[in-house]
CSV table of C-alpha atoms and ligand atoms in Angstrom, one decimal:
chain,number,residue,atom,x,y,z
C,1,MET,CA,-13.0,-15.7,1.8
C,2,VAL,CA,-9.8,-17.7,1.3
C,3,ASP,CA,-7.8,-18.4,4.5
C,4,LEU,CA,-4.5,-16.8,5.4
C,5,ASP,CA,-2.4,-19.9,4.9
C,6,THR,CA,-3.7,-20.6,1.4
C,7,LEU,CA,-3.0,-17.0,0.4
C,8,PHE,CA,0.4,-17.1,2.0
C,9,THR,CA,1.3,-20.3,0.2
C,10,LEU,CA,0.2,-18.8,-3.2
C,11,CYS,CA,2.2,-15.6,-2.6
C,12,LYS,CA,5.3,-17.6,-1.8
C,13,ARG,CA,5.0,-20.2,-4.5
C,14,ARG,CA,4.3,-17.6,-7.3
C,15,GLY,CA,6.7,-15.0,-6.2
C,16,PHE,CA,4.6,-12.3,-4.6
C,17,VAL,CA,6.1,-12.3,-1.1
C,18,TYR,CA,8.8,-14.3,0.6
C,19,PRO,CA,9.9,-14.3,4.3
C,20,SER,CA,12.9,-11.9,4.6
C,21,SER,CA,16.3,-13.6,4.8
C,22,GLU,CA,14.6,-17.0,4.6
C,23,ILE,CA,17.8,-19.0,4.2
C,24,TYR,CA,18.7,-17.9,7.8
C,25,GLY,CA,15.3,-18.8,9.1
C,26,GLY,CA,13.5,-15.5,8.3
C,27,PHE,CA,13.3,-12.5,10.5
C,28,GLY,CA,10.1,-11.7,12.4
C,29,GLY,CA,8.1,-8.8,10.9
C,30,PHE,CA,10.2,-8.4,7.8
C,31,TRP,CA,9.2,-9.5,4.3
C,32,ASP,CA,10.6,-9.4,0.7
C,33,TYR,CA,8.5,-8.8,-2.4
C,34,GLY,CA,9.3,-11.1,-5.3
C,35,PRO,CA,9.0,-10.5,-9.0
C,36,LEU,CA,5.2,-10.4,-9.0
C,37,GLY,CA,4.9,-8.6,-5.7
C,38,VAL,CA,7.2,-5.8,-6.7
C,39,GLU,CA,5.1,-5.1,-9.8
C,40,MET,CA,1.9,-5.1,-7.8
C,41,LYS,CA,3.3,-2.8,-5.1
C,42,ARG,CA,4.6,-0.4,-7.8
C,43,ASN,CA,1.1,-0.4,-9.3
C,44,ILE,CA,-0.5,0.5,-6.0
C,45,ARG,CA,1.9,3.3,-5.4
C,46,ASP,CA,1.4,4.6,-8.9
C,47,LEU,CA,-2.4,4.5,-8.6
C,48,TRP,CA,-2.2,6.4,-5.3
C,49,TRP,CA,0.2,9.0,-6.7
C,50,ARG,CA,-1.9,9.4,-9.8
C,51,SER,CA,-5.1,10.2,-7.8
C,52,MET,CA,-3.4,12.2,-5.0
C,53,VAL,CA,-0.9,14.2,-7.0
C,54,GLN,CA,-1.0,13.9,-10.7
C,55,GLU,CA,-4.7,14.4,-11.3
C,56,ARG,CA,-5.0,17.3,-8.7
C,57,ASP,CA,-4.0,20.9,-9.0
C,58,ASP,CA,-3.5,21.4,-5.2
C,59,VAL,CA,-1.0,18.7,-4.2
C,60,VAL,CA,2.8,18.4,-4.7
C,61,GLY,CA,5.1,15.6,-3.9
C,62,LEU,CA,8.1,15.1,-1.5
C,63,ASP,CA,10.7,12.5,-0.8
C,64,ALA,CA,12.3,13.3,2.5
C,65,ALA,CA,15.1,11.3,4.3
C,66,ILE,CA,14.2,8.3,6.4
C,67,ILE,CA,16.5,9.4,9.2
C,68,MET,CA,15.8,12.9,10.4
C,69,ASN,CA,17.3,15.2,13.0
C,70,PRO,CA,16.2,13.5,16.3
C,71,LYS,CA,14.7,16.7,17.6
C,72,THR,CA,11.9,16.1,15.1
C,73,TRP,CA,10.7,13.2,17.2
C,74,GLU,CA,10.9,15.0,20.4
C,75,ALA,CA,8.9,17.9,19.0
C,76,SER,CA,6.3,15.6,17.4
C,77,GLY,CA,5.7,13.7,20.7
C,78,HIS,CA,6.9,10.4,19.4
C,79,VAL,CA,9.9,10.0,21.8
C,80,GLN,CA,7.4,10.5,24.6
C,81,GLY,CA,4.2,9.1,23.3
C,82,PHE,CA,4.8,6.6,20.5
C,83,VAL,CA,4.3,3.7,22.8
C,84,ASP,CA,2.4,0.4,23.0
C,85,ARG,CA,1.4,-1.2,26.2
C,86,LEU,CA,3.5,-4.4,26.6
C,87,VAL,CA,2.7,-7.3,28.9
C,88,GLU,CA,5.0,-10.3,29.5
C,89,CYS,CA,4.0,-13.9,30.4
C,90,LYS,CA,5.4,-14.8,33.8
C,91,ILE,CA,5.8,-18.4,32.7
C,92,CYS,CA,7.0,-18.5,29.1
C,93,LYS,CA,8.4,-14.9,29.0
C,94,GLN,CA,6.7,-14.1,25.7
C,95,ARG,CA,5.7,-10.5,25.2
C,96,PHE,CA,2.4,-9.2,23.8
C,97,ARG,CA,0.6,-6.0,23.1
C,98,GLU,CA,-1.9,-5.6,25.8
C,99,GLU,CA,-4.7,-4.9,23.3
C,100,ASP,CA,-4.0,-8.2,21.6
C,101,VAL,CA,-4.7,-10.4,24.7
C,102,ALA,CA,-8.0,-11.3,26.1
C,103,ALA,CA,-8.7,-12.0,29.8
C,104,MET,CA,-5.1,-11.2,30.8
C,105,ALA,CA,-3.9,-14.7,30.1
C,106,CYS,CA,-0.9,-15.6,27.9
C,107,PRO,CA,-2.3,-16.5,24.4
C,108,SER,CA,0.6,-19.0,24.1
C,109,CYS,CA,0.7,-21.0,27.4
C,110,GLY,CA,-2.2,-19.5,29.4
C,111,GLY,CA,0.2,-18.3,32.1
C,112,GLN,CA,-0.3,-15.1,34.2
C,113,LEU,CA,0.7,-11.8,32.5
C,114,SER,CA,2.7,-9.0,34.1
C,115,GLU,CA,1.4,-5.5,34.6
C,116,ALA,CA,1.5,-3.5,31.3
C,117,ARG,CA,4.5,-1.3,30.8
C,118,LEU,CA,5.0,1.3,28.1
C,119,PHE,CA,7.2,0.3,25.2
C,120,ASN,CA,8.4,2.8,22.6
C,121,THR,CA,8.1,1.3,19.1
C,122,MET,CA,10.6,3.6,17.4
C,123,PHE,CA,13.8,1.9,16.2
C,124,ARG,CA,16.9,3.6,17.5
C,125,THR,CA,20.2,3.7,15.8
C,126,PHE,CA,23.4,5.7,16.0
C,127,VAL,CA,24.6,8.2,13.4
C,128,GLY,CA,28.3,8.8,12.8
C,129,PRO,CA,31.3,6.9,14.1
C,130,VAL,CA,30.6,7.3,17.8
C,131,GLU,CA,28.0,5.3,19.6
C,132,GLY,CA,26.3,6.9,22.6
C,133,GLU,CA,23.3,8.9,23.6
C,134,ALA,CA,24.4,12.0,21.8
C,135,ALA,CA,24.5,10.0,18.5
C,136,VAL,CA,21.0,8.4,18.8
C,137,ALA,CA,18.7,8.8,15.9
C,138,TYR,CA,15.5,7.1,14.9
C,139,LEU,CA,14.1,5.3,11.9
C,140,ARG,CA,11.0,7.2,11.1
C,141,PRO,CA,7.8,5.5,12.3
C,142,GLU,CA,5.7,7.6,9.9
C,143,THR,CA,6.6,9.6,6.8
C,144,ALA,CA,4.5,12.5,7.9
C,145,GLN,CA,7.1,14.3,9.9
C,146,GLY,CA,9.3,14.8,6.9
C,147,ILE,CA,6.4,16.7,5.3
C,148,PHE,CA,5.9,18.9,8.4
C,149,VAL,CA,9.5,19.9,8.8
C,150,ASP,CA,9.7,20.7,5.0
C,151,PHE,CA,6.4,22.6,5.1
C,152,LYS,CA,8.1,26.0,4.8
C,153,ASN,CA,10.5,25.0,2.0
C,154,VAL,CA,7.7,23.5,0.0
C,155,LEU,CA,5.4,26.4,0.6
C,156,THR,CA,8.0,28.9,-0.6
C,157,THR,CA,9.2,26.9,-3.6
C,158,SER,CA,5.8,25.7,-4.9
C,159,ARG,CA,4.0,29.0,-4.1
C,160,LYS,CA,0.8,27.1,-3.2
C,161,LYS,CA,-2.1,28.7,-1.5
C,162,LEU,CA,-4.3,27.0,1.1
C,163,PRO,CA,-5.8,24.6,0.9
C,164,PHE,CA,-3.0,22.5,-0.5
C,165,GLY,CA,-1.3,19.2,0.2
C,166,ILE,CA,2.1,17.5,0.2
C,167,ALA,CA,2.2,13.8,-0.6
C,168,GLN,CA,5.0,11.3,0.2
C,169,ILE,CA,5.6,7.6,-0.3
C,170,GLY,CA,8.3,5.8,1.6
C,171,LYS,CA,9.4,3.3,4.1
C,172,ALA,CA,8.4,3.5,7.8
C,173,PHE,CA,9.6,1.4,10.7
C,174,ARG,CA,8.0,0.3,13.9
C,175,ASN,CA,9.4,-2.1,16.4
C,176,GLU,CA,6.0,-3.9,16.7
C,177,ILE,CA,5.8,-6.1,19.8
C,178,THR,CA,3.8,-8.7,17.9
C,179,PRO,CA,4.3,-8.5,14.2
C,180,GLY,CA,2.2,-11.0,12.3
C,181,LYS,CA,-0.8,-11.9,10.2
C,182,PHE,CA,1.6,-12.2,7.2
C,183,ILE,CA,2.3,-8.7,5.9
C,184,PHE,CA,-0.5,-7.0,7.9
C,185,ARG,CA,1.8,-6.0,10.8
C,186,GLN,CA,5.4,-5.6,9.8
C,187,ARG,CA,8.4,-3.9,11.4
C,188,GLU,CA,9.5,-2.4,8.1
C,189,PHE,CA,6.7,-1.3,5.8
C,190,GLU,CA,5.8,1.4,3.4
C,191,GLN,CA,3.4,4.3,3.8
C,192,MET,CA,1.6,6.7,1.4
C,193,GLU,CA,0.7,9.8,3.2
C,194,LEU,CA,-0.9,13.1,2.3
C,195,GLU,CA,-0.7,16.1,4.6
C,196,TYR,CA,-3.5,18.5,3.4
C,197,PHE,CA,-3.2,21.9,4.9
C,198,VAL,CA,-6.4,23.9,5.4
C,199,LYS,CA,-7.6,27.0,7.1
C,200,PRO,CA,-8.6,26.4,10.7
C,201,GLY,CA,-12.4,26.1,11.0
C,202,THR,CA,-12.7,24.4,7.6
C,203,ASP,CA,-10.9,21.2,8.8
C,204,GLU,CA,-14.0,19.1,9.6
C,205,GLU,CA,-15.4,19.7,6.2
C,206,TRP,CA,-12.1,18.7,4.5
C,207,PHE,CA,-11.8,15.7,6.9
C,208,ARG,CA,-15.2,14.3,5.5
C,209,TYR,CA,-14.1,15.1,2.0
C,210,TRP,CA,-10.9,13.0,2.3
C,211,VAL,CA,-12.7,10.1,4.0
C,212,GLU,CA,-15.0,10.0,1.0
C,213,GLN,CA,-12.2,10.3,-1.5
C,214,ARG,CA,-10.1,7.6,0.1
C,215,LYS,CA,-13.0,5.2,0.5
C,216,ASN,CA,-13.7,5.5,-3.2
C,217,TRP,CA,-10.1,4.8,-4.1
C,218,HIS,CA,-10.2,1.5,-2.3
C,219,LEU,CA,-13.6,0.6,-3.8
C,220,ARG,CA,-12.3,1.5,-7.3
C,221,TYR,CA,-9.2,-0.6,-7.1
C,222,GLY,CA,-10.2,-3.8,-5.5
C,223,ILE,CA,-12.3,-3.8,-2.3
C,224,SER,CA,-15.9,-4.8,-2.5
C,225,PRO,CA,-18.4,-2.6,-0.6
C,226,GLU,CA,-19.3,-5.4,1.8
C,227,ASN,CA,-15.7,-5.8,2.8
C,228,LEU,CA,-15.1,-2.2,3.6
C,229,ARG,CA,-16.2,-0.5,6.9
C,230,ILE,CA,-15.8,3.0,8.1
C,231,TYR,CA,-14.9,3.1,11.8
C,232,GLU,CA,-15.1,6.4,13.7
C,233,VAL,CA,-12.3,6.1,16.2
C,234,PRO,CA,-13.4,7.2,19.7
C,235,ALA,CA,-11.3,9.8,21.6
C,236,GLU,CA,-9.7,7.3,23.9
C,237,GLU,CA,-8.3,5.3,21.0
C,238,ARG,CA,-7.0,8.2,18.9
C,239,ALA,CA,-3.3,9.2,18.5
C,240,HIS,CA,-2.1,12.0,20.7
C,241,TYR,CA,-2.3,14.6,17.9
C,242,SER,CA,-5.7,13.7,16.5
C,243,LYS,CA,-9.0,15.6,16.9
C,244,LEU,CA,-10.9,13.2,14.6
C,245,THR,CA,-9.9,9.9,13.2
C,246,VAL,CA,-11.7,7.5,10.8
C,247,ASP,CA,-10.2,4.1,10.0
C,248,LEU,CA,-11.1,2.3,6.8
C,249,MET,CA,-11.3,-1.3,7.7
C,250,PHE,CA,-11.1,-4.4,5.5
C,251,ASN,CA,-12.8,-7.7,6.4
C,252,PHE,CA,-9.7,-9.9,6.6
C,253,PRO,CA,-10.2,-13.6,7.3
C,254,PHE,CA,-8.6,-12.9,10.7
C,255,GLY,CA,-11.1,-10.1,11.5
C,256,TRP,CA,-11.7,-6.5,10.5
C,257,GLY,CA,-8.4,-4.6,10.2
C,258,GLU,CA,-7.3,-1.1,9.5
C,259,VAL,CA,-6.0,-0.5,5.9
C,260,GLU,CA,-6.0,3.3,6.1
C,261,GLY,CA,-6.4,6.0,8.8
C,262,ILE,CA,-7.7,9.5,8.1
C,263,ALA,CA,-6.9,12.0,10.9
C,264,ASP,CA,-7.5,15.6,11.6
C,265,ARG,CA,-4.1,16.5,13.1
C,266,THR,CA,-5.2,20.1,13.8
C,267,ASP,CA,-2.2,22.5,14.0
C,268,PHE,CA,-0.5,20.2,16.5
C,269,ASP,CA,2.6,19.2,14.5
C,270,LEU,CA,3.4,22.6,12.9
C,271,THR,CA,2.9,24.3,16.2
C,272,ARG,CA,5.3,21.9,18.0
C,273,HIS,CA,7.9,22.2,15.3
C,274,SER,CA,7.6,25.9,15.4
C,275,GLN,CA,8.1,26.0,19.1
C,276,VAL,CA,11.0,23.6,19.2
C,277,SER,CA,12.9,24.8,16.1
C,278,GLY,CA,12.2,28.5,16.6
C,279,GLU,CA,11.2,28.8,13.0
C,280,ASP,CA,8.0,30.7,12.1
C,281,LEU,CA,5.8,28.1,10.4
C,282,THR,CA,2.7,30.3,10.0
C,283,TYR,CA,0.9,30.9,6.8
C,284,PHE,CA,0.1,34.4,5.5
C,285,ASP,CA,-3.5,34.5,4.3
C,286,GLU,CA,-3.7,37.2,1.7
C,287,GLU,CA,-7.5,37.2,1.6
C,288,THR,CA,-7.9,38.0,5.3
C,289,ASN,CA,-4.5,39.6,5.8
C,290,THR,CA,-3.8,37.4,8.8
C,291,ARG,CA,-1.2,34.8,9.8
C,292,TYR,CA,-2.0,31.5,11.3
C,293,ILE,CA,-0.8,27.9,11.6
C,294,PRO,CA,-2.8,25.8,9.2
C,295,TYR,CA,-4.8,22.7,10.3
C,296,VAL,CA,-3.9,19.5,8.6
C,297,ILE,CA,-6.0,16.5,7.4
C,298,GLU,CA,-4.0,13.4,6.9
C,299,PRO,CA,-5.0,10.3,4.9
C,300,SER,CA,-2.4,7.8,5.8
C,301,VAL,CA,-2.3,4.4,4.1
C,302,GLY,CA,0.3,1.6,3.9
C,303,VAL,CA,1.2,0.0,0.6
C,304,ASP,CA,1.3,-3.5,2.2
C,305,ARG,CA,-2.1,-3.5,3.8
C,306,PRO,CA,-4.1,-2.6,0.6
C,307,PHE,CA,-1.8,-5.1,-1.2
C,308,LEU,CA,-3.0,-7.8,1.2
C,309,ALA,CA,-6.6,-6.6,1.1
C,310,PHE,CA,-6.7,-6.5,-2.7
C,311,LEU,CA,-5.3,-10.1,-2.8
C,312,PHE,CA,-7.9,-11.4,-0.4
C,313,ASN,CA,-10.7,-9.6,-2.1
C,314,ALA,CA,-9.6,-10.9,-5.5
C,315,TYR,CA,-9.0,-14.6,-4.7
C,316,GLN,CA,-11.7,-16.9,-6.1
C,317,GLU,CA,-12.0,-20.6,-6.7
C,318,GLU,CA,-14.3,-21.4,-9.6
C,319,PRO,CA,-15.5,-24.8,-10.9
C,320,ASP,CA,-14.4,-25.4,-14.5
C,321,LYS,CA,-14.0,-28.3,-16.9
C,322,GLU,CA,-10.9,-29.6,-15.2
C,323,GLY,CA,-12.1,-29.2,-11.6
C,324,THR,CA,-11.4,-25.8,-10.0
C,325,ARG,CA,-9.6,-22.8,-11.3
C,326,VAL,CA,-8.0,-20.4,-8.9
C,327,VAL,CA,-8.3,-16.9,-10.1
C,328,LEU,CA,-7.1,-13.6,-8.7
C,329,LYS,CA,-9.7,-11.1,-10.0
C,330,LEU,CA,-7.4,-8.2,-9.4
C,331,HIS,CA,-8.2,-4.8,-10.9
C,332,PRO,CA,-6.2,-4.9,-14.2
C,333,LYS,CA,-4.3,-1.8,-13.2
C,334,VAL,CA,-3.2,-3.5,-9.9
C,335,ALA,CA,-2.4,-6.9,-11.5
C,336,PRO,CA,1.4,-7.6,-11.8
C,337,TYR,CA,1.3,-8.4,-15.5
C,338,LYS,CA,-1.2,-7.0,-17.9
C,339,VAL,CA,-0.6,-9.5,-20.7
C,340,ALA,CA,0.8,-13.0,-21.1
C,341,ILE,CA,2.1,-14.2,-24.5
C,342,LEU,CA,1.5,-17.8,-25.1
C,343,PRO,CA,2.7,-19.5,-28.3
C,344,LEU,CA,0.6,-22.7,-28.9
C,345,SER,CA,3.6,-24.8,-29.6
C,346,ARG,CA,7.4,-24.6,-29.4
C,347,LYS,CA,7.8,-24.9,-33.2
C,348,GLU,CA,10.4,-22.5,-34.4
C,349,ASN,CA,8.3,-20.4,-36.7
C,350,LEU,CA,5.6,-20.0,-34.0
C,351,VAL,CA,8.1,-19.0,-31.4
C,352,LEU,CA,9.7,-16.4,-33.7
C,353,LYS,CA,6.3,-14.9,-34.3
C,354,ALA,CA,5.4,-15.0,-30.6
C,355,ARG,CA,8.7,-13.3,-29.7
C,356,GLU,CA,7.9,-10.6,-32.3
C,357,VAL,CA,4.5,-10.0,-30.8
C,358,TRP,CA,6.0,-9.9,-27.3
C,359,ALA,CA,8.6,-7.3,-28.4
C,360,GLN,CA,5.7,-5.1,-29.7
C,361,LEU,CA,3.9,-5.3,-26.4
C,362,ARG,CA,6.8,-4.8,-24.0
C,363,PRO,CA,7.2,-1.0,-24.4
C,364,HIS,CA,3.5,-0.5,-23.5
C,365,PHE,CA,2.7,-3.1,-20.8
C,366,MET,CA,4.2,-5.2,-18.1
C,367,THR,CA,4.2,-8.6,-19.8
C,368,THR,CA,5.2,-12.2,-19.3
C,369,TYR,CA,5.9,-15.1,-21.7
C,370,ASP,CA,5.1,-18.8,-21.2
C,371,ASP,CA,5.5,-21.7,-23.6
C,372,SER,CA,5.6,-24.7,-21.3
C,373,GLN,CA,2.8,-27.3,-21.0
C,374,SER,CA,-0.7,-27.3,-22.4
C,375,ILE,CA,-2.5,-24.0,-23.2
C,376,GLY,CA,-5.1,-24.9,-20.6
C,377,ARG,CA,-2.4,-25.2,-17.9
C,378,ARG,CA,-0.9,-21.9,-19.0
C,379,TYR,CA,-4.2,-20.1,-18.8
C,380,ARG,CA,-4.6,-21.5,-15.2
C,381,ARG,CA,-1.2,-20.3,-14.3
C,382,GLN,CA,-2.0,-16.8,-15.4
C,383,ASP,CA,-5.4,-16.8,-13.8
C,384,GLU,CA,-3.7,-17.7,-10.5
C,385,ILE,CA,-1.5,-14.5,-10.6
C,386,GLY,CA,-4.3,-12.3,-11.9
C,387,THR,CA,-3.1,-11.6,-15.5
C,388,PRO,CA,-6.1,-10.0,-17.1
C,389,TRP,CA,-5.3,-10.9,-20.7
C,390,CYS,CA,-3.6,-13.8,-22.4
C,391,VAL,CA,-2.5,-13.5,-26.1
C,392,THR,CA,-2.3,-16.8,-27.9
C,393,ILE,CA,-0.2,-17.2,-31.1
C,394,ASP,CA,-1.3,-20.3,-33.1
C,395,PHE,CA,-0.6,-21.7,-36.5
C,396,ASP,CA,-3.3,-19.5,-38.1
C,397,THR,CA,-1.4,-16.5,-36.9
C,398,LEU,CA,1.3,-17.2,-39.4
C,399,GLU,CA,-1.3,-16.9,-42.2
C,400,ASP,CA,-3.8,-14.3,-41.0
C,401,GLN,CA,-1.4,-12.1,-38.8
C,402,ALA,CA,-4.0,-12.2,-36.0
C,403,VAL,CA,-3.9,-13.5,-32.4
C,404,THR,CA,-6.5,-14.6,-29.8
C,405,ILE,CA,-7.0,-12.5,-26.7
C,406,ARG,CA,-8.5,-14.4,-23.8
C,407,ASP,CA,-10.1,-12.4,-20.9
C,408,ARG,CA,-9.3,-13.7,-17.4
C,409,ASP,CA,-12.8,-13.1,-15.9
C,410,SER,CA,-15.2,-13.8,-18.7
C,411,MET,CA,-12.8,-16.3,-20.4
C,412,ILE,CA,-14.2,-14.9,-23.7
C,413,GLN,CA,-11.8,-15.2,-26.6
C,414,GLU,CA,-11.5,-12.6,-29.4
C,415,ARG,CA,-9.5,-12.7,-32.6
C,416,VAL,CA,-7.5,-9.5,-33.1
C,417,PRO,CA,-5.1,-8.4,-35.9
C,418,ILE,CA,-1.5,-8.0,-34.6
C,419,VAL,CA,-1.4,-4.5,-35.8
C,420,GLU,CA,-4.4,-3.6,-33.5
C,421,LEU,CA,-3.1,-5.5,-30.5
C,422,VAL,CA,-1.5,-2.7,-28.6
C,423,SER,CA,-4.5,-0.4,-29.1
C,424,ASN,CA,-7.0,-3.1,-28.3
C,425,ILE,CA,-5.3,-3.8,-24.9
C,426,GLN,CA,-4.9,-0.1,-24.2
C,427,GLN,CA,-8.6,0.3,-24.8
C,428,ARG,CA,-9.4,-2.5,-22.4
C,429,LEU,CA,-7.2,-0.9,-19.7
C,430,ALA,CA,-8.7,2.5,-20.3
C,431,VAL,CA,-12.2,1.4,-19.6
C,432,CYS,CA,-11.6,-0.4,-16.3
N,501,ATP,P1,-2.5,-0.4,14.0
N,501,ATP,O1,-3.6,0.1,14.9
N,501,ATP,O2,-3.0,-1.6,13.1
N,501,ATP,O3,-1.2,-0.6,14.6
N,501,ATP,P2,-2.0,2.3,13.4
N,501,ATP,O4,-3.3,2.9,13.8
N,501,ATP,O5,-0.8,2.3,14.3
N,501,ATP,O6,-2.3,0.8,12.9
N,501,ATP,P3,-1.3,4.4,11.6
N,501,ATP,O7,-0.3,4.9,12.5
N,501,ATP,O8,-2.7,5.0,11.4
N,501,ATP,O9,-1.6,2.8,12.0
N,501,ATP,O10,-0.6,4.1,10.2
N,501,ATP,C1,-1.2,4.4,9.0
N,501,ATP,C2,-1.2,3.2,8.0
N,501,ATP,O11,0.1,2.7,7.9
N,501,ATP,C3,-2.1,2.1,8.5
N,501,ATP,O12,-3.4,2.3,8.1
N,501,ATP,C4,-1.5,0.9,7.8
N,501,ATP,O13,-1.9,0.8,6.4
N,501,ATP,C5,0.0,1.3,7.8
N,501,ATP,N1,0.7,0.6,8.9
N,501,ATP,C6,0.8,1.0,10.1
N,501,ATP,N2,1.5,0.1,10.9
N,501,ATP,C7,1.8,-0.9,10.0
N,501,ATP,C8,2.6,-2.1,10.2
N,501,ATP,N3,3.1,-2.4,11.4
N,501,ATP,N4,2.7,-2.9,9.1
N,501,ATP,C9,2.1,-2.6,7.9
N,501,ATP,N5,1.4,-1.5,7.7
N,501,ATP,C10,1.3,-0.6,8.7
C-alpha cells in the first residue's frame, strides 16, 4: 500500500485536502477540503444517505444544531466521562494520549512521563455576550445527542413505529490530545450517524444486522475484503453507554484503524435525558399495550476516515508505456469527477465542439475539462484523480458526430455517437 506521505502529497497537489489556514502555518488537527475533496466528500455523504435513508422505509433524517443546551452533555455523561488519559513528558513537556505511548517513555525525546490525568476532549465555548461559567456551552463531540433530544419530536411528526431510525450527518468536534495521521484524527470532523430504535430484547439481533449492513457498504464503495477487519470491542474498551461494540477497521499503512463503530447503546441515552429533562421519552407499543424506553443501535461513521481509507485502497502504481501510471481506482460513484472532456487540439472548431459536448454532460455528471499538453499526459492526470471516464473529441468527431470514451481501469476505448453519450455514461454508472 502507498505510504502516507505520498498520498498526502497527491492530495495537496491535486486539490483533495490542504492544511487549514496554511498561510499562517496551519493549525493542528484542522484540514480543508479542496475542489476535488469537496466533491468526493459529498459523494460519500450522498451514498451513505441513499443507503441509510432514501432506500429504506424505516429511517428519517434530521439536522440538529451543533451547539445544544449544555444540560444535554451532563445528561449524556460527556461532561463527566468524555475523557482521554493524558500524560506529559517531564523533559520536553509534550502531551500524549496514554494509549498512544509504549513503555511510558516520551515518543519524542524518550523522557519520563507524568502520571496520567483525565482530560475532557469536548471544546468549550461561551454563548451570549457574557463570558463565565453560566454561559458555557460545548461544541458537540458526536451528532447522536441531537437525535436523542429530538426523539419525541421526530416520533410524533413522522408517526413511525418501532423499529425505526433517525439519521444525521454533520460536524463534530473533539479536542484530541494528539491529532495526526493526516485526516485520520482531526479536531473538527464530520460524522454520519444512525440511531436505530428497537424493542428491548431484540437489540442484539439488530446489532448484528447493522454490523453486516455497514460492512457491506464499505466493501461496496471502496474497501477490499482483505483490508477490512471486524473488531469485537472488549468491555474495558467500550464507551460508557455501550453494551456491545464492533469497530470496522481498515488496514491503513500506519496500522489497523477504526473507520466505523457500531454500538448497542441500550436505553442509556433516552433514560438519562428523560430523567434530567423531566420529559417522558417512552414509546407506546400498540401491539403489547405497554410503554417502554426503546433500545438503540448506533452505526457511527466519520466522513473523513472512509475518505482516507477509500483513497488508500484505490491508489495504484502500474507500469505502462511511459514508465508508471498512478491511478486512483475509486468506485465511480465516489470519484470526484465522473467524466473529463478532452479535445485533441486547441483548434477553434474542435474546441467549440468539445465545449458543446461538455455543456451536454454537465447537467448529468460532475465533469472537468482539460485541453493542455498531450492526450497521454491528460489521461494520466485524470487517472491520478480517479476520473473513471475520459471523452476525447478529435477531428473525426466533426465529421461523424462521435467521440471516444476511454475507461480508467481497463483503458479500453469505445467510439460512441454524441447523441448517445449521456445514456452511455449513465449506463456505465448504473452497473457499478
Ligand atoms: P478513536 O478510538 O479512533 O478515537 P472513537 O472510538 O473515539 O475513535 P467514535 O466515538 O466511535 O470514535 O466515533 C465514531 C466515528 O467518528 C469513528 O469511527 C470515526 O470514523 C469518526 N471519528 C471519531 N473521532 C474522529 C477524529 N478525531 N477525526 C476523524 N474522525 C473521527
